[in-house]
mmCIF file of C-alpha atoms in Angstrom:
data_model
loop_
_atom_site.group_PDB
_atom_site.id
_atom_site.type_symbol
_atom_site.label_atom_id
_atom_site.label_comp_id
_atom_site.label_asym_id
_atom_site.label_seq_id
_atom_site.Cartn_x
_atom_site.Cartn_y
_atom_site.Cartn_z
ATOM 1 C CA LEU K 1 -21.402 17.082 6.278
ATOM 2 C CA ALA K 2 -20.028 16.003 9.648
ATOM 3 C CA PRO K 3 -16.464 16.843 10.754
ATOM 4 C CA ARG K 4 -14.045 14.003 11.264
ATOM 5 C CA ALA K 5 -10.795 14.297 13.165
ATOM 6 C CA ALA K 6 -9.363 10.849 12.496
ATOM 7 C CA PRO K 7 -9.651 8.197 9.803
ATOM 8 C CA PRO K 8 -12.397 5.614 10.427
ATOM 9 C CA ARG K 9 -11.302 2.293 11.813
ATOM 10 C CA PHE K 10 -12.267 -0.955 10.149
ATOM 11 C CA GLY K 11 -15.046 -2.514 12.200
ATOM 12 C CA PRO K 12 -17.928 -4.983 11.947
ATOM 13 C CA ARG K 13 -19.995 -2.619 9.779
ATOM 14 C CA GLN K 14 -17.187 -2.309 7.236
ATOM 15 C CA LEU K 15 -16.709 -6.099 7.332
ATOM 16 C CA VAL K 16 -20.391 -6.675 6.538
ATOM 17 C CA ARG K 17 -20.199 -4.125 3.725
ATOM 18 C CA ALA K 18 -17.139 -5.856 2.251
ATOM 19 C CA ALA K 19 -18.851 -9.254 2.433
ATOM 20 C CA ALA K 20 -21.987 -7.843 0.787
ATOM 21 C CA GLY K 21 -19.898 -6.348 -2.025
ATOM 22 C CA ALA K 22 -18.180 -9.669 -2.678
ATOM 23 C CA ALA K 23 -21.535 -11.483 -2.642
ATOM 24 C CA ALA K 24 -23.040 -8.970 -5.076
ATOM 25 C CA ALA K 25 -20.119 -9.457 -7.483
ATOM 26 C CA ALA K 26 -20.483 -13.264 -7.309
ATOM 27 C CA LEU K 27 -24.257 -13.015 -7.846
ATOM 28 C CA ASP K 28 -23.700 -10.806 -10.878
ATOM 29 C CA VAL K 29 -21.352 -13.352 -12.478
ATOM 30 C CA CYS K 30 -23.920 -16.092 -11.894
ATOM 31 C CA ALA K 31 -26.675 -13.932 -13.389
ATOM 32 C CA ASP K 32 -24.565 -13.221 -16.477
ATOM 33 C CA GLY K 33 -23.902 -16.925 -16.908
ATOM 34 C CA TRP K 34 -27.621 -17.655 -16.617
ATOM 35 C CA VAL K 35 -28.444 -15.005 -19.213
ATOM 36 C CA ALA K 36 -25.861 -16.437 -21.644
ATOM 37 C CA ALA K 37 -27.217 -19.949 -21.098
ATOM 38 C CA GLU K 38 -30.768 -18.767 -21.800
ATOM 39 C CA TYR K 39 -29.604 -17.109 -25.008
ATOM 40 C CA ALA K 40 -27.961 -20.344 -26.141
ATOM 41 C CA ARG K 41 -31.033 -22.410 -25.258
ATOM 42 C CA GLY K 42 -33.246 -19.914 -27.081
ATOM 43 C CA GLY K 43 -31.372 -20.385 -30.347
ATOM 44 C CA GLN K 44 -29.305 -17.185 -30.138
ATOM 45 C CA PRO K 45 -25.687 -18.372 -29.863
ATOM 46 C CA GLY K 46 -24.414 -14.994 -31.072
ATOM 47 C CA TRP K 47 -25.941 -13.153 -28.130
ATOM 48 C CA ALA K 48 -24.654 -15.842 -25.759
ATOM 49 C CA ALA K 49 -21.157 -15.553 -27.179
ATOM 50 C CA LEU K 50 -21.246 -11.752 -26.918
ATOM 51 C CA ALA K 51 -22.432 -11.875 -23.290
ATOM 52 C CA LEU K 52 -19.657 -14.322 -22.386
ATOM 53 C CA ALA K 53 -17.102 -12.286 -24.358
ATOM 54 C CA LEU K 54 -17.971 -9.135 -22.407
ATOM 55 C CA LEU K 55 -17.669 -11.053 -19.149
ATOM 56 C CA ALA K 56 -14.340 -12.584 -20.191
ATOM 57 C CA ALA K 57 -12.824 -9.306 -21.444
ATOM 58 C CA ALA K 58 -13.699 -7.485 -18.226
ATOM 59 C CA SER K 59 -12.359 -10.365 -16.144
ATOM 60 C CA VAL K 60 -9.055 -10.556 -18.042
ATOM 61 C CA ALA K 61 -8.447 -6.813 -17.712
ATOM 62 C CA THR K 62 -9.314 -6.855 -14.001
ATOM 63 C CA GLN K 63 -7.126 -9.887 -13.295
ATOM 64 C CA ALA K 64 -4.238 -8.291 -15.192
ATOM 65 C CA CYS K 65 -4.467 -5.154 -13.032
ATOM 66 C CA SER K 66 -4.704 -7.230 -9.879
ATOM 67 C CA TRP K 67 -1.609 -9.241 -10.787
ATOM 68 C CA LEU K 68 0.419 -6.166 -11.779
ATOM 69 C CA TRP K 69 -0.474 -4.476 -8.494
ATOM 70 C CA LEU K 70 0.502 -7.528 -6.459
ATOM 71 C CA ARG K 71 3.894 -7.632 -8.162
ATOM 72 C CA SER K 72 4.563 -3.957 -7.452
ATOM 73 C CA ASP K 73 3.275 -3.897 -3.856
ATOM 74 C CA PRO K 74 5.639 -4.235 -0.876
ATOM 75 C CA PRO K 75 6.180 -7.915 0.072
ATOM 76 C CA ALA K 76 4.657 -7.352 3.513
ATOM 77 C CA LEU K 77 1.302 -6.535 1.910
ATOM 78 C CA ARG K 78 1.104 -9.600 -0.326
ATOM 79 C CA PRO K 79 -0.976 -12.632 0.688
ATOM 80 C CA ASP K 80 0.973 -15.331 2.471
ATOM 81 C CA VAL K 81 0.732 -17.845 -0.373
ATOM 82 C CA PRO K 82 3.305 -19.058 -2.925
ATOM 83 C CA PRO K 83 3.763 -16.723 -5.923
ATOM 84 C CA TRP K 84 3.009 -19.544 -8.363
ATOM 85 C CA LEU K 85 -0.371 -20.076 -6.716
ATOM 86 C CA LEU K 86 -1.212 -16.395 -7.023
ATOM 87 C CA ALA K 87 -0.255 -16.485 -10.701
ATOM 88 C CA ALA K 88 -2.369 -19.599 -11.263
ATOM 89 C CA LEU K 89 -5.374 -18.029 -9.573
ATOM 90 C CA HIS K 90 -5.136 -14.975 -11.811
ATOM 91 C CA LEU K 91 -4.743 -17.124 -14.929
ATOM 92 C CA LEU K 92 -7.877 -19.011 -13.882
ATOM 93 C CA GLN K 93 -9.669 -15.644 -13.466
ATOM 94 C CA LEU K 94 -9.987 -16.177 -9.718
ATOM 95 C CA GLY K 95 -7.534 -13.511 -8.565
ATOM 96 C CA PHE K 96 -10.151 -10.879 -7.743
ATOM 97 C CA LEU K 97 -12.250 -13.407 -5.825
ATOM 98 C CA PHE K 98 -9.138 -14.446 -3.894
ATOM 99 C CA ARG K 99 -8.453 -10.790 -3.059
ATOM 100 C CA CYS K 100 -11.981 -10.407 -1.686
ATOM 101 C CA LEU K 101 -11.714 -13.560 0.441
ATOM 102 C CA HIS K 102 -8.250 -12.569 1.677
ATOM 103 C CA ALA K 103 -9.539 -9.105 2.633
ATOM 104 C CA LEU K 104 -12.461 -10.666 4.508
ATOM 105 C CA LYS K 105 -10.022 -12.898 6.396
ATOM 106 C CA VAL K 106 -7.849 -9.931 7.374
ATOM 107 C CA GLY K 107 -10.957 -7.893 8.229
ATOM 108 C CA TRP K 108 -12.262 -10.669 10.489
ATOM 109 C CA LYS K 109 -8.907 -10.749 12.252
ATOM 110 C CA VAL K 110 -8.976 -6.988 12.743
ATOM 111 C CA CYS K 111 -12.569 -6.990 14.032
ATOM 112 C CA TRP K 112 -12.761 -10.060 16.228
ATOM 113 C CA ALA K 113 -9.295 -11.457 16.898
ATOM 114 C CA LYS K 114 -8.198 -8.547 19.075
ATOM 115 C CA ALA K 115 -5.677 -7.517 16.417
ATOM 116 C CA GLU K 116 -6.506 -3.830 16.278
ATOM 117 C CA GLU K 117 -2.968 -2.553 15.932
ATOM 118 C CA GLU K 118 -2.487 0.360 13.565
ATOM 119 C CA GLU K 119 -0.468 -1.804 11.197
ATOM 120 C CA GLU K 120 -3.342 -4.253 10.752
ATOM 121 C CA GLN K 121 -5.771 -1.371 10.266
ATOM 122 C CA SER K 122 -3.531 0.146 7.597
ATOM 123 C CA ARG K 123 -3.103 -3.205 5.879
ATOM 124 C CA MET K 124 -6.858 -3.697 5.747
ATOM 125 C CA ALA K 125 -7.334 -0.194 4.361
ATOM 126 C CA PHE K 126 -4.749 -0.935 1.659
ATOM 127 C CA LEU K 127 -6.539 -4.135 0.634
ATOM 128 C CA SER K 128 -9.999 -2.554 0.624
ATOM 129 C CA HIS K 129 -8.797 0.345 -1.537
ATOM 130 C CA ASP K 130 -7.467 -2.032 -4.184
ATOM 131 C CA ILE K 131 -10.678 -4.072 -4.140
ATOM 132 C CA SER K 132 -12.723 -0.895 -4.527
ATOM 133 C CA MET K 133 -10.766 0.136 -7.625
ATOM 134 C CA LEU K 134 -10.847 -3.340 -9.163
ATOM 135 C CA ARG K 135 -14.595 -3.552 -8.570
ATOM 136 C CA LEU K 136 -15.059 -0.220 -10.349
ATOM 137 C CA PHE K 137 -13.041 -1.444 -13.338
ATOM 138 C CA GLU K 138 -14.971 -4.691 -13.561
ATOM 139 C CA THR K 139 -18.304 -2.916 -13.213
ATOM 140 C CA PHE K 140 -17.782 -0.467 -16.051
ATOM 141 C CA LEU K 141 -15.976 -2.934 -18.290
ATOM 142 C CA GLU K 142 -18.650 -5.607 -17.841
ATOM 143 C CA ASN K 143 -21.891 -4.372 -16.274
ATOM 144 C CA THR K 144 -22.517 -1.280 -18.391
ATOM 145 C CA PRO K 145 -21.921 -3.162 -21.693
ATOM 146 C CA GLN K 146 -24.070 -6.024 -20.361
ATOM 147 C CA LEU K 147 -26.851 -3.566 -19.513
ATOM 148 C CA THR K 148 -26.680 -2.219 -23.057
ATOM 149 C CA LEU K 149 -26.842 -5.731 -24.506
ATOM 150 C CA LEU K 150 -29.725 -6.726 -22.217
ATOM 151 C CA LEU K 151 -31.712 -3.629 -23.164
ATOM 152 C CA TYR K 152 -31.027 -4.237 -26.860
ATOM 153 C CA VAL K 153 -32.194 -7.872 -26.653
ATOM 154 C CA ILE K 154 -35.337 -6.956 -24.701
ATOM 155 C CA LEU K 155 -36.222 -4.280 -27.258
ATOM 156 C CA ARG K 156 -35.409 -6.591 -30.148
ATOM 157 C CA THR K 157 -37.606 -9.434 -28.852
ATOM 158 C CA ASN K 158 -40.211 -7.252 -27.112
ATOM 159 C CA LYS K 159 -40.143 -9.457 -24.043
ATOM 160 C CA ALA K 160 -38.099 -9.807 -20.882
ATOM 161 C CA GLU K 161 -37.127 -13.196 -19.498
ATOM 162 C CA PRO K 162 -36.603 -13.777 -15.737
ATOM 163 C CA SER K 163 -32.875 -14.219 -16.329
ATOM 164 C CA GLN K 164 -32.722 -10.829 -18.040
ATOM 165 C CA GLY K 165 -34.601 -9.182 -15.192
ATOM 166 C CA LEU K 166 -32.139 -10.661 -12.697
ATOM 167 C CA GLY K 167 -29.231 -9.588 -14.899
ATOM 168 C CA ILE K 168 -30.478 -5.982 -15.007
ATOM 169 C CA CYS K 169 -31.048 -5.907 -11.239
ATOM 170 C CA THR K 170 -27.618 -7.326 -10.374
ATOM 171 C CA ALA K 171 -25.905 -5.033 -12.902
ATOM 172 C CA PHE K 172 -27.526 -1.928 -11.414
ATOM 173 C CA LEU K 173 -26.703 -3.205 -7.916
ATOM 174 C CA CYS K 174 -23.033 -3.565 -8.866
ATOM 175 C CA VAL K 175 -22.942 -0.138 -10.527
ATOM 176 C CA THR K 176 -24.505 1.432 -7.432
ATOM 177 C CA TRP K 177 -22.184 -0.381 -5.058
ATOM 178 C CA SER K 178 -19.001 0.264 -7.028
ATOM 179 C CA LEU K 179 -19.681 4.002 -7.431
ATOM 180 C CA LEU K 180 -20.423 4.618 -3.761
ATOM 181 C CA ASP K 181 -17.667 2.304 -2.509
ATOM 182 C CA TYR K 182 -15.110 3.942 -4.797
ATOM 183 C CA HIS K 183 -16.150 7.423 -3.711
ATOM 184 C CA GLN K 184 -16.034 6.529 -0.008
ATOM 185 C CA SER K 185 -12.661 4.860 -0.520
ATOM 186 C CA LEU K 186 -11.222 8.052 -2.005
ATOM 187 C CA ARG K 187 -12.738 10.115 0.809
ATOM 188 C CA SER K 188 -10.882 8.057 3.418
ATOM 189 C CA PHE K 189 -7.593 9.699 2.391
ATOM 190 C CA LEU K 190 -8.746 13.181 3.365
ATOM 191 C CA GLN K 191 -8.916 13.151 7.134
ATOM 192 C CA ASP K 192 -8.724 16.917 7.562
ATOM 193 C CA LYS K 193 -11.943 17.460 5.629
ATOM 194 C CA TYR K 194 -15.573 16.506 6.107
ATOM 195 C CA GLU K 195 -17.165 13.105 5.740
ATOM 196 C CA LEU K 196 -19.988 12.678 3.241
ATOM 197 C CA SER K 197 -23.453 12.399 4.695
ATOM 198 C CA LEU K 198 -26.080 9.953 3.478
ATOM 199 C CA GLY K 199 -27.806 12.722 1.503
ATOM 200 C CA SER K 200 -24.555 13.678 -0.235
ATOM 201 C CA SER K 201 -23.918 10.049 -1.164
ATOM 202 C CA ILE K 202 -27.438 9.763 -2.621
ATOM 203 C CA ILE K 203 -26.966 12.885 -4.736
ATOM 204 C CA TYR K 204 -23.579 11.579 -5.876
ATOM 205 C CA PHE K 205 -25.135 8.301 -6.997
ATOM 206 C CA LEU K 206 -28.175 9.924 -8.622
ATOM 207 C CA TRP K 207 -26.215 12.270 -10.851
ATOM 208 C CA ASN K 208 -24.130 9.338 -12.049
ATOM 209 C CA LEU K 209 -27.277 7.266 -12.657
ATOM 210 C CA PHE K 210 -29.081 10.034 -14.561
ATOM 211 C CA LEU K 211 -26.051 10.486 -16.812
ATOM 212 C CA ILE K 212 -25.404 6.785 -17.435
ATOM 213 C CA CYS K 213 -28.965 5.651 -18.210
ATOM 214 C CA PRO K 214 -29.573 7.953 -21.208
ATOM 215 C CA ARG K 215 -26.200 6.940 -22.610
ATOM 216 C CA ILE K 216 -27.043 3.227 -22.378
ATOM 217 C CA LEU K 217 -30.470 3.864 -23.942
ATOM 218 C CA ALA K 218 -28.988 5.800 -26.866
ATOM 219 C CA VAL K 219 -26.427 3.089 -27.647
ATOM 220 C CA ALA K 220 -29.079 0.334 -27.364
ATOM 221 C CA LEU K 221 -31.417 2.177 -29.747
ATOM 222 C CA PHE K 222 -28.610 2.699 -32.231
ATOM 223 C CA ALA K 223 -27.815 -1.028 -32.022
ATOM 224 C CA LEU K 224 -31.509 -1.776 -32.577
ATOM 225 C CA LEU K 225 -31.325 0.123 -35.845
ATOM 226 C CA TRP K 226 -27.849 -0.942 -36.994
ATOM 227 C CA PRO K 227 -26.519 -3.835 -34.874
ATOM 228 C CA TYR K 228 -23.139 -3.782 -36.573
ATOM 229 C CA GLY K 229 -22.921 0.007 -36.381
ATOM 230 C CA VAL K 230 -21.964 -0.255 -32.732
ATOM 231 C CA ALA K 231 -18.911 -2.278 -33.793
ATOM 232 C CA VAL K 232 -17.786 0.874 -35.613
ATOM 233 C CA HIS K 233 -19.056 3.497 -33.188
ATOM 234 C CA PHE K 234 -17.523 2.033 -30.030
ATOM 235 C CA PRO K 235 -13.914 1.709 -31.334
ATOM 236 C CA LEU K 236 -13.991 5.248 -32.729
ATOM 237 C CA VAL K 237 -15.274 6.825 -29.505
ATOM 238 C CA TRP K 238 -12.985 4.578 -27.419
ATOM 239 C CA LEU K 239 -9.966 5.701 -29.447
ATOM 240 C CA ALA K 240 -10.897 9.361 -28.972
ATOM 241 C CA MET K 241 -11.221 8.822 -25.213
ATOM 242 C CA PHE K 242 -7.951 6.898 -25.070
ATOM 243 C CA LEU K 243 -6.100 9.736 -26.790
ATOM 244 C CA TRP K 244 -7.767 12.263 -24.507
ATOM 245 C CA VAL K 245 -6.721 10.335 -21.387
ATOM 246 C CA SER K 246 -3.183 9.950 -22.748
ATOM 247 C CA LEU K 247 -2.906 13.705 -23.337
ATOM 248 C CA GLN K 248 -3.748 14.304 -19.681
ATOM 249 C CA GLY K 249 -0.577 12.465 -18.642
ATOM 250 C CA THR K 250 -1.871 9.904 -16.164
ATOM 251 C CA ASP K 251 0.593 8.390 -13.695
ATOM 252 C CA PHE K 252 -1.351 5.558 -12.082
ATOM 253 C CA MET K 253 0.606 2.364 -12.759
ATOM 254 C CA GLU K 254 4.242 1.638 -11.968
ATOM 255 C CA SER K 255 5.565 1.422 -15.540
ATOM 256 C CA PRO K 256 4.636 2.684 -19.044
ATOM 257 C CA GLY K 257 3.273 -0.643 -20.339
ATOM 258 C CA PRO K 258 0.693 -1.188 -17.582
ATOM 259 C CA GLU K 259 -0.142 2.515 -17.760
ATOM 260 C CA GLN K 260 -1.433 1.965 -21.298
ATOM 261 C CA LEU K 261 -3.694 -0.804 -19.970
ATOM 262 C CA TYR K 262 -5.034 1.580 -17.346
ATOM 263 C CA ARG K 263 -5.709 4.251 -19.964
ATOM 264 C CA ALA K 264 -7.469 1.720 -22.187
ATOM 265 C CA MET K 265 -9.780 0.703 -19.332
ATOM 266 C CA VAL K 266 -10.483 4.317 -18.414
ATOM 267 C CA ALA K 267 -11.400 4.972 -22.057
ATOM 268 C CA VAL K 268 -14.060 2.247 -21.783
ATOM 269 C CA ILE K 269 -15.419 3.887 -18.620
ATOM 270 C CA LEU K 270 -15.514 7.261 -20.377
ATOM 271 C CA TYR K 271 -17.606 5.744 -23.159
ATOM 272 C CA PHE K 272 -20.416 5.485 -20.586
ATOM 273 C CA SER K 273 -19.575 7.810 -17.697
ATOM 274 C CA TRP K 274 -17.330 10.638 -16.496
ATOM 275 C CA PHE K 275 -14.117 9.592 -14.761
ATOM 276 C CA ASN K 276 -11.520 12.131 -13.657
ATOM 277 C CA VAL K 277 -7.912 11.025 -14.170
ATOM 278 C CA ALA K 278 -5.832 14.201 -13.837
ATOM 279 C CA GLN K 279 -5.143 16.686 -11.079
ATOM 280 C CA GLY K 280 -6.032 20.314 -11.362
ATOM 281 C CA ARG K 281 -9.098 22.175 -12.514
ATOM 282 C CA THR K 282 -11.686 19.843 -14.024
ATOM 283 C CA LEU K 283 -14.348 22.381 -15.036
ATOM 284 C CA TYR K 284 -13.241 22.782 -18.644
ATOM 285 C CA ARG K 285 -12.471 19.068 -19.072
ATOM 286 C CA SER K 286 -15.891 18.210 -17.697
ATOM 287 C CA ILE K 287 -17.635 20.646 -20.055
ATOM 288 C CA ILE K 288 -15.770 19.206 -23.051
ATOM 289 C CA TYR K 289 -16.546 15.624 -22.062
ATOM 290 C CA HIS K 290 -20.236 16.083 -21.273
ATOM 291 C CA GLY K 291 -20.701 18.234 -24.357
ATOM 292 C CA PHE K 292 -19.186 15.498 -26.523
ATOM 293 C CA ILE K 293 -21.246 12.709 -24.915
ATOM 294 C CA LEU K 294 -24.432 14.788 -25.114
ATOM 295 C CA VAL K 295 -23.948 15.477 -28.830
ATOM 296 C CA ASP K 296 -22.939 11.886 -29.570
ATOM 297 C CA SER K 297 -25.875 10.370 -27.642
ATOM 298 C CA THR K 298 -28.292 12.837 -29.249
ATOM 299 C CA LEU K 299 -27.102 11.871 -32.722
ATOM 300 C CA LEU K 300 -27.515 8.174 -31.902
ATOM 301 C CA ALA K 301 -31.062 8.713 -30.646
ATOM 302 C CA LEU K 302 -32.021 10.997 -33.537
ATOM 303 C CA SER K 303 -30.736 8.448 -36.039
ATOM 304 C CA TRP K 304 -33.143 5.899 -34.557
ATOM 305 C CA LEU K 305 -36.037 8.366 -34.610
ATOM 306 C CA TRP K 306 -35.286 9.403 -38.193
ATOM 307 C CA CYS K 307 -34.820 5.945 -39.696
ATOM 308 C CA ARG K 308 -37.537 3.956 -37.928
ATOM 309 C CA SER K 309 -40.666 3.228 -39.938
ATOM 310 C CA PRO K 310 -44.012 4.852 -38.976
ATOM 311 C CA SER K 311 -45.436 1.404 -38.208
ATOM 312 C CA ASP K 312 -42.502 0.473 -36.009
ATOM 313 C CA GLU K 313 -43.617 -1.629 -33.054
ATOM 314 C CA HIS K 314 -41.261 0.366 -30.839
ATOM 315 C CA SER K 315 -43.293 3.577 -31.121
ATOM 316 C CA TYR K 316 -43.825 3.446 -27.353
ATOM 317 C CA LEU K 317 -40.150 4.326 -26.981
ATOM 318 C CA VAL K 318 -40.598 7.798 -28.490
ATOM 319 C CA PRO K 319 -41.690 9.352 -25.146
ATOM 320 C CA VAL K 320 -38.830 7.521 -23.438
ATOM 321 C CA VAL K 321 -36.331 8.973 -25.899
ATOM 322 C CA ALA K 322 -37.899 12.404 -25.438
ATOM 323 C CA ALA K 323 -37.375 12.082 -21.677
ATOM 324 C CA ALA K 324 -33.725 11.036 -22.053
ATOM 325 C CA LEU K 325 -32.465 14.574 -22.681
ATOM 326 C CA PRO K 326 -34.191 16.068 -19.606
ATOM 327 C CA CYS K 327 -32.846 13.107 -17.625
ATOM 328 C CA TYR K 328 -29.293 13.859 -18.760
ATOM 329 C CA LEU K 329 -29.709 17.569 -18.031
ATOM 330 C CA LEU K 330 -31.081 16.698 -14.581
ATOM 331 C CA GLY K 331 -27.975 14.605 -13.992
ATOM 332 C CA LEU K 332 -25.784 17.556 -14.928
ATOM 333 C CA ALA K 333 -27.795 19.816 -12.604
ATOM 334 C CA LEU K 334 -27.367 17.369 -9.732
ATOM 335 C CA ARG K 335 -23.653 17.168 -10.466
ATOM 336 C CA VAL K 336 -23.351 20.958 -10.281
ATOM 337 C CA THR K 337 -25.405 20.921 -7.072
ATOM 338 C CA TYR K 338 -23.120 18.320 -5.544
ATOM 339 C CA TYR K 339 -19.897 20.154 -6.345
ATOM 340 C CA LYS K 340 -21.293 23.537 -5.381
ATOM 341 C CA TRP K 341 -22.891 22.683 -2.034
ATOM 342 C CA LEU K 342 -22.129 19.074 -1.015
ATOM 343 C CA HIS K 343 -18.537 18.432 -2.098
ATOM 344 C CA PRO K 344 -16.224 18.051 0.958
ATOM 345 C CA ASN K 345 -13.978 20.848 -0.279
ATOM 346 C CA VAL K 346 -16.798 23.369 0.075
ATOM 347 C CA ARG K 347 -16.523 23.480 3.845
ATOM 348 C CA ALA K 348 -12.764 23.958 3.449
ATOM 349 C CA GLN K 349 -13.490 27.022 1.281
ATOM 350 C CA GLU K 350 -15.802 28.428 3.954
ATOM 351 C CA GLU K 351 -13.011 28.093 6.499
ATOM 352 C CA GLY K 352 -10.430 29.919 4.442
ATOM 353 C CA GLY K 353 -9.252 27.265 1.988
ATOM 354 C CA TYR K 354 -10.386 26.672 -1.572
ATOM 355 C CA ASP K 355 -11.307 23.880 -3.889
ATOM 356 C CA GLU K 356 -8.902 23.247 -6.715
ATOM 357 C CA VAL K 357 -11.196 20.727 -8.391
ATOM 358 C CA ASP K 358 -13.890 23.001 -9.771
ATOM 359 C CA ALA K 359 -13.225 26.418 -8.313
ATOM 360 C CA ASN K 360 -10.063 27.948 -9.663
ATOM 361 C CA GLY K 361 -6.811 27.232 -11.383
ATOM 362 C CA ARG K 362 -4.281 27.657 -8.604
ATOM 363 C CA SER K 363 -1.678 24.937 -8.422
ATOM 364 C CA ASP K 364 -0.734 24.559 -4.776
ATOM 365 C CA GLY K 365 -2.522 21.230 -4.435
ATOM 366 C CA LEU K 366 -0.551 18.241 -3.251
ATOM 367 C CA GLU K 367 1.483 16.485 -5.912
ATOM 368 C CA PHE K 368 1.408 12.704 -5.456
ATOM 369 C CA ARG K 369 4.978 12.037 -6.608
ATOM 370 C CA SER K 370 6.479 14.929 -4.684
ATOM 371 C CA LEU K 371 6.102 13.342 -1.255
ATOM 372 C CA SER K 372 7.457 10.124 0.148
ATOM 373 C CA VAL K 373 4.370 7.963 0.614
ATOM 374 C CA PRO K 374 4.706 5.213 3.253
ATOM 375 C CA ASP K 375 4.439 1.605 2.134
ATOM 376 C CA LEU K 376 1.176 1.043 3.998
ATOM 377 C CA VAL K 377 -0.565 3.845 2.082
ATOM 378 C CA ASN K 378 -2.145 2.736 -1.182
ATOM 379 C CA ARG K 379 -0.288 4.898 -3.681
ATOM 380 C CA ARG K 380 -2.705 4.175 -6.517
ATOM 381 C CA MET K 381 -5.811 5.306 -4.665
ATOM 382 C CA TRP K 382 -3.884 8.141 -3.043
ATOM 383 C CA TRP K 383 -3.067 9.462 -6.507
ATOM 384 C CA LEU K 384 -6.702 9.182 -7.624
ATOM 385 C CA ALA K 385 -7.827 10.891 -4.414
ATOM 386 C CA GLN K 386 -5.808 13.931 -5.452
ATOM 387 C CA THR K 387 -7.723 14.103 -8.742
ATOM 388 C CA GLN K 388 -11.039 14.172 -6.873
ATOM 389 C CA PHE K 389 -10.249 16.023 -3.640
ATOM 390 C CA PRO K 390 -6.972 17.982 -3.925
ATOM 391 C CA VAL K 391 -5.647 18.851 -0.491
ATOM 392 C CA SER K 392 -3.192 21.465 0.622
ATOM 393 C CA ARG K 393 0.411 20.443 1.065
ATOM 394 C CA PRO K 394 0.354 20.789 4.879
ATOM 395 C CA ALA K 395 -2.795 18.684 5.107
ATOM 396 C CA GLY K 396 -1.374 16.008 2.847
ATOM 397 C CA GLN K 397 1.874 15.977 4.740
ATOM 398 C CA ARG K 398 0.020 15.553 8.042
ATOM 399 C CA PHE K 399 -1.778 12.532 6.642
ATOM 400 C CA LEU K 400 1.418 10.943 5.357
ATOM 401 C CA ASN K 401 3.254 11.674 8.593
ATOM 402 C CA GLY K 402 0.443 9.923 10.478
ATOM 403 C CA ALA K 403 0.662 6.912 8.187
ATOM 404 C CA ALA K 404 4.429 6.817 8.556
ATOM 405 C CA THR K 405 4.123 6.339 12.309
ATOM 406 C CA VAL K 406 2.433 2.952 11.841
#
C-alpha cells in the first residue's frame, strides 16, 4: 500500500481505461445478442427469449437509475443537451451509452484541451463515479444471470457453441472490470488513507470470483434438475434479501420511491454476491449473509447430487461440485486476508486510528447526511464509500473542505 497525499488527477491512463470499459460493455451486449440469435436459430426460442429478457430487465433498471440521477443532479453537471433528448435516449435504452460517450468527451477535454482546472477535474470524477456504479448494477443484473443461463444450456446440451464461449468471456470480463472499477472509484474518496496496490486489487477480485463461481454453479445445477424450480427459488431468496436490505435503512437515492428500486437491485446482487449497503460494523452482517448463501448453495448442489440417476451423463460434474465448497471457503479466506492485512484502513489502525468496518463497533465514523457535501462531490458514491471505508470526521471534513474550494 503506497501513501497518497492528494486525489489522483484524470489523465490519459484513466481516459484509456474509461474507453476500454465502454468498449467491453458494448461488446458484451453484442455477444448477448449473438447468443440469443443462435438460440433462436437452433430451435430454442424459450432460451432466446430468456436471454433477451435478462438483457432488457437489466437495461431498464440501469436506465431508470441513470435518469433519476440526472434529474436530481445539479444543473451544472448535466449534459448540455435538451431534456427531452435525454429522456428519449433513456427510453430507447441508450442513456448509459450516452453517459459513457459524454464522459469520454469531457475526459478528452480534461486530458488534451488544456482544460485542467479543478472544476473540470471534479466534474469528470463525478461522471466517472456514476458510470462505475451503473456498470456494477448492469453487470450483476445482467451478466451473472446470463452466466448462469449459459452454464445451464451448455450442461443441458453437453456442448459449447462459439457464441456461448464469447458470451462467457465477455461476461467474466465485465464482472472483473466492474468490481475493480467500483472498488477503485470508492477508494478515490479517501485521500488521507492508502491507495490499493496491484496485489491488493488482485486479492480483492479473487475473493469475489471464488465466492461468485460456486454460487452460479449451484444455481445452474439446480436448474438442470428442475428448470422451473429456479422460478420459485429466485423470488423467495430475492424477497429475503430485499427485506434484509430494507431493515438496514439504506439512504442512497433522493426519495423513497427510487430508494425501493435501489434496494430491489441490491437484492439481485446479493443473490449472487456480497454487497455492503450500511455503515457501521459489517462483521456480523457478513457472517449472516455468507452463512445463508453457503447453506442455500449447498442445498441446491446436494439436491442435484441426490436426485440425479446413476447413469447420468453429467457424472463428470461430481468432482466439480466437490471442489465448489473448498473454492467458496478459499474465497472467504481471501476475504479475511484482504480485510485483515490489505484493507486501506489497516494502515490507519497502525498509525493510531481504527477500522470501523470489520474491527469494532465504535460509532465515530463520518455520517454522510451530517455534513454539507459540495455539489461537485458525487453524494451517492460518497455515501457508499462510507459503508466500505469509514473515515474519521476530521478526515472527511478535510476532504469536503478541499472539494468546496473548487
